[in-house]
Short mmCIF file of C-alpha atoms and ligand atoms in Angstrom, two decimals:
data_model
loop_
_atom_site.label_atom_id
_atom_site.label_comp_id
_atom_site.label_asym_id
_atom_site.label_seq_id
_atom_site.Cartn_x
_atom_site.Cartn_y
_atom_site.Cartn_z
CA MET A 1 -96.44 47.43 81.88
CA GLY A 2 -98.77 50.31 82.76
CA GLY A 3 -96.45 52.14 85.15
CA LEU A 4 -94.28 53.44 82.32
CA ASN A 5 -96.92 54.87 80.01
CA GLY A 6 -96.37 58.61 79.47
CA LYS A 7 -93.06 58.76 81.35
CA VAL A 8 -90.21 60.87 80.03
CA VAL A 9 -87.02 58.82 80.08
CA LEU A 10 -83.47 60.05 79.59
CA LEU A 11 -81.33 57.11 78.49
CA THR A 12 -77.55 57.40 78.24
CA GLY A 13 -75.46 54.99 76.21
CA ALA A 14 -78.34 54.65 73.74
CA SER A 15 -76.25 54.35 70.58
CA GLU A 16 -75.09 50.77 71.16
CA GLY A 17 -75.62 47.55 73.05
CA ILE A 18 -77.98 47.34 75.97
CA GLY A 19 -79.11 50.99 75.71
CA ARG A 20 -79.91 50.64 72.04
CA ALA A 21 -81.94 47.51 72.79
CA LEU A 22 -83.76 49.15 75.70
CA ALA A 23 -84.98 52.15 73.65
CA PRO A 24 -87.65 50.28 71.60
CA VAL A 25 -88.76 48.35 74.68
CA LEU A 26 -89.39 51.61 76.57
CA LEU A 27 -91.02 53.22 73.53
CA ALA A 28 -93.42 50.26 73.25
CA GLU A 29 -94.42 50.90 76.88
CA GLY A 30 -95.52 54.42 75.99
CA CYS A 31 -92.43 56.35 77.20
CA SER A 32 -91.06 59.48 75.55
CA LEU A 33 -87.32 59.14 75.11
CA LEU A 34 -84.30 61.41 75.13
CA LEU A 35 -81.54 59.21 73.76
CA SER A 36 -77.93 60.22 74.36
CA ALA A 37 -74.41 59.08 73.49
CA ARG A 38 -71.35 60.54 71.70
CA SER A 39 -72.11 59.16 68.24
CA ALA A 40 -74.61 61.47 66.45
CA GLU A 41 -74.74 59.07 63.51
CA ARG A 42 -75.65 56.02 65.60
CA LEU A 43 -78.25 58.01 67.57
CA GLU A 44 -79.81 59.32 64.36
CA SER A 45 -79.99 55.80 62.90
CA LEU A 46 -81.73 54.59 66.09
CA ARG A 47 -84.17 57.52 65.93
CA LEU A 48 -85.09 56.51 62.37
CA GLU A 49 -85.39 52.81 63.37
CA LEU A 50 -87.81 53.86 66.09
CA GLY A 51 -90.05 55.67 63.61
CA ALA A 52 -88.80 59.27 64.03
CA SER A 53 -91.78 60.47 66.11
CA ASP A 54 -91.88 63.50 68.44
CA LYS A 55 -91.68 61.01 71.31
CA VAL A 56 -88.04 60.20 70.41
CA GLN A 57 -85.42 62.95 70.66
CA ILE A 58 -81.63 62.68 70.58
CA HIS A 59 -78.88 64.70 72.22
CA VAL A 60 -75.17 64.13 71.65
CA ALA A 61 -73.07 64.29 74.82
CA ASP A 62 -69.79 62.97 76.21
CA VAL A 63 -70.82 62.26 79.79
CA SER A 64 -67.23 62.39 81.03
CA ASP A 65 -67.57 66.20 80.67
CA GLU A 66 -69.42 67.78 83.61
CA SER A 67 -70.86 70.69 81.61
CA ALA A 68 -72.11 68.23 78.97
CA CYS A 69 -74.00 66.41 81.75
CA LYS A 70 -75.74 69.63 82.75
CA ASP A 71 -76.55 70.45 79.11
CA LEU A 72 -78.03 66.98 78.68
CA ILE A 73 -80.45 67.39 81.58
CA ASP A 74 -81.33 70.91 80.33
CA ALA A 75 -81.99 69.47 76.86
CA CYS A 76 -84.45 66.98 78.31
CA ILE A 77 -86.37 69.77 80.07
CA ASP A 78 -86.27 71.93 76.90
CA LYS A 79 -87.61 69.12 74.73
CA PHE A 80 -90.15 67.48 77.02
CA GLY A 81 -90.68 69.89 79.94
CA ARG A 82 -90.12 67.18 82.55
CA LEU A 83 -88.00 64.16 83.49
CA ASP A 84 -89.44 61.02 85.10
CA ILE A 85 -86.70 58.42 84.73
CA LEU A 86 -82.96 58.91 84.35
CA ILE A 87 -81.27 55.72 83.14
CA ASN A 88 -77.52 55.86 83.72
CA ASN A 89 -76.45 53.24 81.22
CA ALA A 90 -73.40 54.63 79.37
CA GLY A 91 -70.34 52.69 80.35
CA MET A 92 -67.00 51.23 79.35
CA THR A 93 -64.60 48.59 80.52
CA MET A 94 -61.00 47.38 80.51
CA TRP A 95 -59.40 44.01 79.86
CA SER A 96 -55.97 43.79 81.43
CA ARG A 97 -54.36 42.45 84.53
CA PHE A 98 -53.49 45.35 86.83
CA ASP A 99 -49.77 44.44 86.80
CA ALA A 100 -49.84 44.71 82.99
CA LEU A 101 -51.33 48.25 82.93
CA GLN A 102 -48.95 50.60 81.17
CA ARG A 103 -51.12 53.72 81.70
CA LEU A 104 -52.78 54.52 84.99
CA ASP A 105 -55.11 57.09 83.42
CA ILE A 106 -57.19 54.11 82.21
CA LEU A 107 -58.48 53.95 85.79
CA ASP A 108 -59.46 57.65 85.69
CA THR A 109 -61.22 57.28 82.33
CA ILE A 110 -63.31 54.35 83.51
CA MET A 111 -64.18 56.07 86.79
CA GLN A 112 -65.24 59.22 84.91
CA VAL A 113 -67.66 57.40 82.63
CA ASN A 114 -68.97 54.67 84.95
CA TYR A 115 -69.20 56.47 88.30
CA LEU A 116 -68.66 60.23 88.12
CA ALA A 117 -70.88 60.77 85.06
CA PRO A 118 -73.90 59.04 86.66
CA ALA A 119 -73.30 61.01 89.87
CA ARG A 120 -73.11 64.33 87.98
CA LEU A 121 -76.12 63.60 85.77
CA THR A 122 -78.09 62.61 88.84
CA HIS A 123 -77.09 65.86 90.59
CA PHE A 124 -78.36 68.00 87.71
CA ALA A 125 -81.49 65.88 87.30
CA LEU A 126 -82.54 65.78 90.95
CA PRO A 127 -84.69 68.95 91.06
CA TYR A 128 -86.77 67.61 88.16
CA LEU A 129 -86.89 64.06 89.51
CA LYS A 130 -88.15 65.39 92.84
CA GLN A 131 -90.89 67.34 91.00
CA SER A 132 -92.01 64.19 89.14
CA ARG A 133 -91.40 61.84 92.11
CA GLY A 134 -89.39 60.00 89.52
CA GLN A 135 -86.76 57.30 89.36
CA ILE A 136 -83.05 56.83 88.78
CA VAL A 137 -81.88 53.58 87.18
CA ALA A 138 -78.21 52.64 87.54
CA ILE A 139 -76.99 50.03 85.06
CA ALA A 140 -74.20 48.59 87.17
CA SER A 141 -72.84 45.03 86.78
CA VAL A 142 -72.28 41.81 88.68
CA ALA A 143 -68.71 43.16 88.69
CA GLY A 144 -70.06 45.77 91.11
CA LEU A 145 -70.82 43.03 93.61
CA THR A 146 -67.63 40.98 93.52
CA GLY A 147 -64.02 41.10 92.31
CA VAL A 148 -63.28 40.22 88.69
CA PRO A 149 -59.74 39.59 87.38
CA THR A 150 -58.62 41.72 84.37
CA ARG A 151 -61.42 44.17 85.26
CA SER A 152 -60.04 45.69 88.46
CA GLY A 153 -60.74 49.30 87.43
CA TYR A 154 -64.15 48.39 85.99
CA ALA A 155 -65.14 46.42 89.11
CA ALA A 156 -64.01 49.35 91.25
CA SER A 157 -66.10 51.82 89.23
CA LYS A 158 -69.21 49.61 89.47
CA HIS A 159 -68.70 49.07 93.23
CA ALA A 160 -68.50 52.88 93.49
CA MET A 161 -71.66 53.25 91.44
CA ILE A 162 -73.58 50.82 93.62
CA GLY A 163 -72.34 52.36 96.84
CA PHE A 164 -73.33 55.80 95.58
CA PHE A 165 -76.84 54.83 94.46
CA ASP A 166 -77.53 52.68 97.55
CA SER A 167 -76.70 55.77 99.65
CA LEU A 168 -78.81 58.05 97.49
CA ARG A 169 -81.82 55.71 97.76
CA ILE A 170 -81.91 56.31 101.49
CA GLU A 171 -81.58 60.10 101.08
CA LEU A 172 -84.33 60.26 98.43
CA ALA A 173 -86.92 57.97 99.98
CA ASP A 174 -88.83 60.83 101.59
CA ALA A 175 -88.87 62.78 98.31
CA GLY A 176 -90.53 59.83 96.55
CA VAL A 177 -87.64 59.31 94.09
CA ALA A 178 -86.92 55.62 93.54
CA VAL A 179 -83.46 54.20 92.89
CA THR A 180 -83.16 50.98 90.91
CA VAL A 181 -79.77 49.26 90.60
CA ILE A 182 -79.49 46.68 87.80
CA CYS A 183 -76.57 44.26 87.59
CA PRO A 184 -76.32 42.47 84.25
CA ASP A 185 -73.95 39.52 83.77
CA PHE A 186 -72.16 39.12 80.41
CA VAL A 187 -74.22 40.55 77.52
CA VAL A 188 -73.41 40.74 73.80
CA SER A 189 -72.67 44.37 72.98
CA GLN A 190 -69.84 46.61 71.81
CA ILE A 191 -68.34 46.86 75.30
CA HIS A 192 -66.07 43.82 75.04
CA LYS A 193 -64.39 44.80 71.77
CA ARG A 194 -64.12 48.40 73.00
CA ALA A 195 -62.54 47.29 76.30
CA LEU A 196 -59.24 49.06 76.97
CA ASP A 197 -56.12 46.89 77.06
CA GLY A 198 -53.09 47.67 79.20
CA ARG A 199 -51.97 50.39 76.75
CA GLY A 200 -55.36 52.09 76.85
CA GLU A 201 -56.34 50.91 73.35
CA ALA A 202 -59.56 49.16 72.38
CA LEU A 203 -59.17 45.38 72.09
CA GLY A 204 -60.92 45.57 68.68
CA LYS A 205 -62.24 42.01 69.03
CA SER A 206 -64.50 40.55 71.67
CA PRO A 207 -62.79 37.96 73.88
CA MET A 208 -66.22 36.61 74.88
CA GLN A 209 -67.93 33.46 73.59
CA GLU A 210 -70.82 35.54 72.32
CA GLY A 211 -73.02 32.57 71.47
CA LYS A 212 -73.02 31.61 75.15
CA ILE A 213 -73.94 34.94 76.73
CA GLN A 214 -77.19 36.91 76.94
CA SER A 215 -78.26 39.01 73.95
CA ALA A 216 -78.79 42.74 74.45
CA ASP A 217 -82.42 42.32 73.42
CA ASP A 218 -83.07 39.66 76.06
CA CYS A 219 -81.23 41.76 78.63
CA ALA A 220 -83.35 44.83 77.83
CA LYS A 221 -86.62 42.85 78.08
CA ALA A 222 -85.57 41.28 81.38
CA MET A 223 -84.81 44.72 82.86
CA LEU A 224 -88.23 46.10 82.08
CA PRO A 225 -90.22 44.73 85.08
CA ALA A 226 -87.60 46.02 87.51
CA ILE A 227 -87.74 49.50 85.93
CA ALA A 228 -91.54 49.56 85.73
CA GLY A 229 -91.84 48.18 89.28
CA ARG A 230 -89.35 50.77 90.66
CA GLU A 231 -87.52 47.81 92.22
CA ARG A 232 -84.50 48.27 94.43
CA LEU A 233 -82.08 45.77 92.88
CA LEU A 234 -82.06 43.34 89.97
CA ILE A 235 -79.18 40.87 89.63
CA MET A 236 -79.62 39.36 86.21
CA SER A 237 -77.87 35.97 86.50
CA LEU A 238 -78.17 33.01 88.82
CA ARG A 239 -74.43 33.04 89.52
CA GLY A 240 -74.73 36.75 90.33
CA ARG A 241 -77.55 36.10 92.82
CA LEU A 242 -75.82 33.09 94.37
CA GLY A 243 -72.56 35.04 94.47
CA ARG A 244 -74.03 37.43 97.04
CA TRP A 245 -74.36 34.55 99.51
CA LEU A 246 -71.24 32.69 98.46
CA ARG A 247 -69.20 35.78 99.08
CA LEU A 248 -70.17 35.56 102.74
CA LEU A 249 -70.15 31.79 103.17
CA TRP A 250 -67.39 30.58 100.83
CA PRO A 251 -65.53 33.57 99.38
CA SER A 252 -62.76 31.59 97.68
CA LEU A 253 -65.41 29.77 95.63
CA ILE A 254 -66.83 33.03 94.23
CA ASP A 255 -63.26 34.08 93.37
CA SER A 256 -62.76 30.91 91.35
CA ILE A 257 -66.15 31.35 89.61
CA ALA A 258 -65.11 34.88 88.56
CA LYS A 259 -61.68 33.64 87.42
CA LYS A 260 -63.25 30.83 85.37
CA ALA A 261 -65.85 33.17 83.80
CA ILE A 262 -63.11 35.48 82.53
CA ALA A 263 -60.91 32.61 81.34
CA SER A 264 -63.76 30.92 79.45
CA GLY A 265 -65.39 34.12 78.12
CA HIS A 266 -68.91 33.27 79.24
N1 NAP B 1 -72.27 44.02 78.03
C1 NAP B 1 -71.98 43.51 79.19
O1 NAP B 1 -71.47 42.38 79.29
C2 NAP B 1 -72.32 44.24 80.46
C3 NAP B 1 -72.38 43.52 81.67
C4 NAP B 1 -72.68 44.21 82.83
C5 NAP B 1 -72.94 45.57 82.79
N2 NAP B 1 -72.89 46.24 81.61
C6 NAP B 1 -73.15 47.69 81.64
O2 NAP B 1 -74.18 48.01 80.73
C7 NAP B 1 -74.01 49.35 80.28
C8 NAP B 1 -74.16 49.40 78.79
O3 NAP B 1 -73.04 48.71 78.23
P1 NAP B 1 -73.09 47.92 76.86
O4 NAP B 1 -72.64 46.53 77.19
O5 NAP B 1 -74.36 48.13 76.15
O6 NAP B 1 -71.85 48.63 76.10
P2 NAP B 1 -71.69 49.22 74.65
O7 NAP B 1 -72.33 48.38 73.60
O8 NAP B 1 -70.22 49.50 74.52
O9 NAP B 1 -72.48 50.61 74.78
C9 NAP B 1 -71.99 51.57 75.63
C10 NAP B 1 -72.77 52.86 75.39
O10 NAP B 1 -72.23 53.87 76.23
C11 NAP B 1 -71.91 55.03 75.42
N3 NAP B 1 -70.76 55.72 75.97
C12 NAP B 1 -69.54 55.20 76.27
N4 NAP B 1 -68.71 56.16 76.70
C13 NAP B 1 -69.44 57.33 76.70
C14 NAP B 1 -69.15 58.66 77.03
N5 NAP B 1 -67.93 59.05 77.46
N6 NAP B 1 -70.13 59.60 76.89
C15 NAP B 1 -71.36 59.21 76.45
N7 NAP B 1 -71.69 57.97 76.12
C16 NAP B 1 -70.73 57.03 76.23
C17 NAP B 1 -71.65 54.46 74.04
O11 NAP B 1 -71.96 55.39 73.02
P3 NAP B 1 -70.93 56.28 72.17
O12 NAP B 1 -69.71 55.45 71.92
O13 NAP B 1 -71.72 56.65 70.95
O14 NAP B 1 -70.67 57.44 73.04
C18 NAP B 1 -72.67 53.34 73.96
O15 NAP B 1 -73.93 53.82 73.55
C19 NAP B 1 -72.64 49.79 80.78
O16 NAP B 1 -72.79 50.62 81.94
C20 NAP B 1 -71.95 48.50 81.16
O17 NAP B 1 -70.98 48.65 82.16
C21 NAP B 1 -72.61 45.60 80.44
#
């Protein structure tokens, strides 16, 4: 996919799941990568897996901290001298009915990581993205397009993310900066076992039927054409694409599809 050769990509959430699977796919396209997450150990192991070349650099950051977001963008410029594509992938979720939440700060935590961090990173990256006429990729979710029971705070954060990046796309069109929103459906990753329960603790075990949902490798490969093509929106499942129309035409049906997906775990 020629469009990506030579691009400098900053990828958040690179230590696990979809981000970890996307790193080799982008490297194979000829990108230079700045890989970020909180776990230095997992980032280092990925760097070694990728062949430890100068084209792969790592930077540890907790993106819920505003100054860490600025440092991360600065690190990219220090290491590579430019930034072409910012991929806002780091994210987290919850798994609790709202009426069973015992701590409301779960909502703040999810909003910080899934919405405010991408907004802050984008703010600090914009001068460089304008110089390169680059691209911002927002890894959102089908939960950013419709309601999902047990994920109210997560769905809210992804709706916020999509609203933010859809607005930004219009503002940035004249500057030549593209905005690509990607909405995966269920994917095998760490996110489900790390999901916060009503007490704010990680579930520890995935409630998904992992054999029936997309692998992170398949997800990463399927995202590539949308990133390379600077596409506007990629909804990664048929039910996600149909859901856009059903929501208008038969909204109670999309509610029951979402309810069934959560109950069945796929
Ligand atoms: N898997 C799915 O079913 C699914 C479906 C739709 C959308 N998505 C979206 O896809 C993206 C990737 O998720 P995933 O499924 O690959 O999850 P994952 O396996 O749990 O990976 C999440 C990544 O985000 C990083 N991260 C989390 N909190 C962070 C923080 N405060 N600061 C910096 N990095 C942080 C994690 O690294 P550290 O722990 O090392 O910091 C990890 O690398 C998320 O935005 C998610 O919402 C996933």
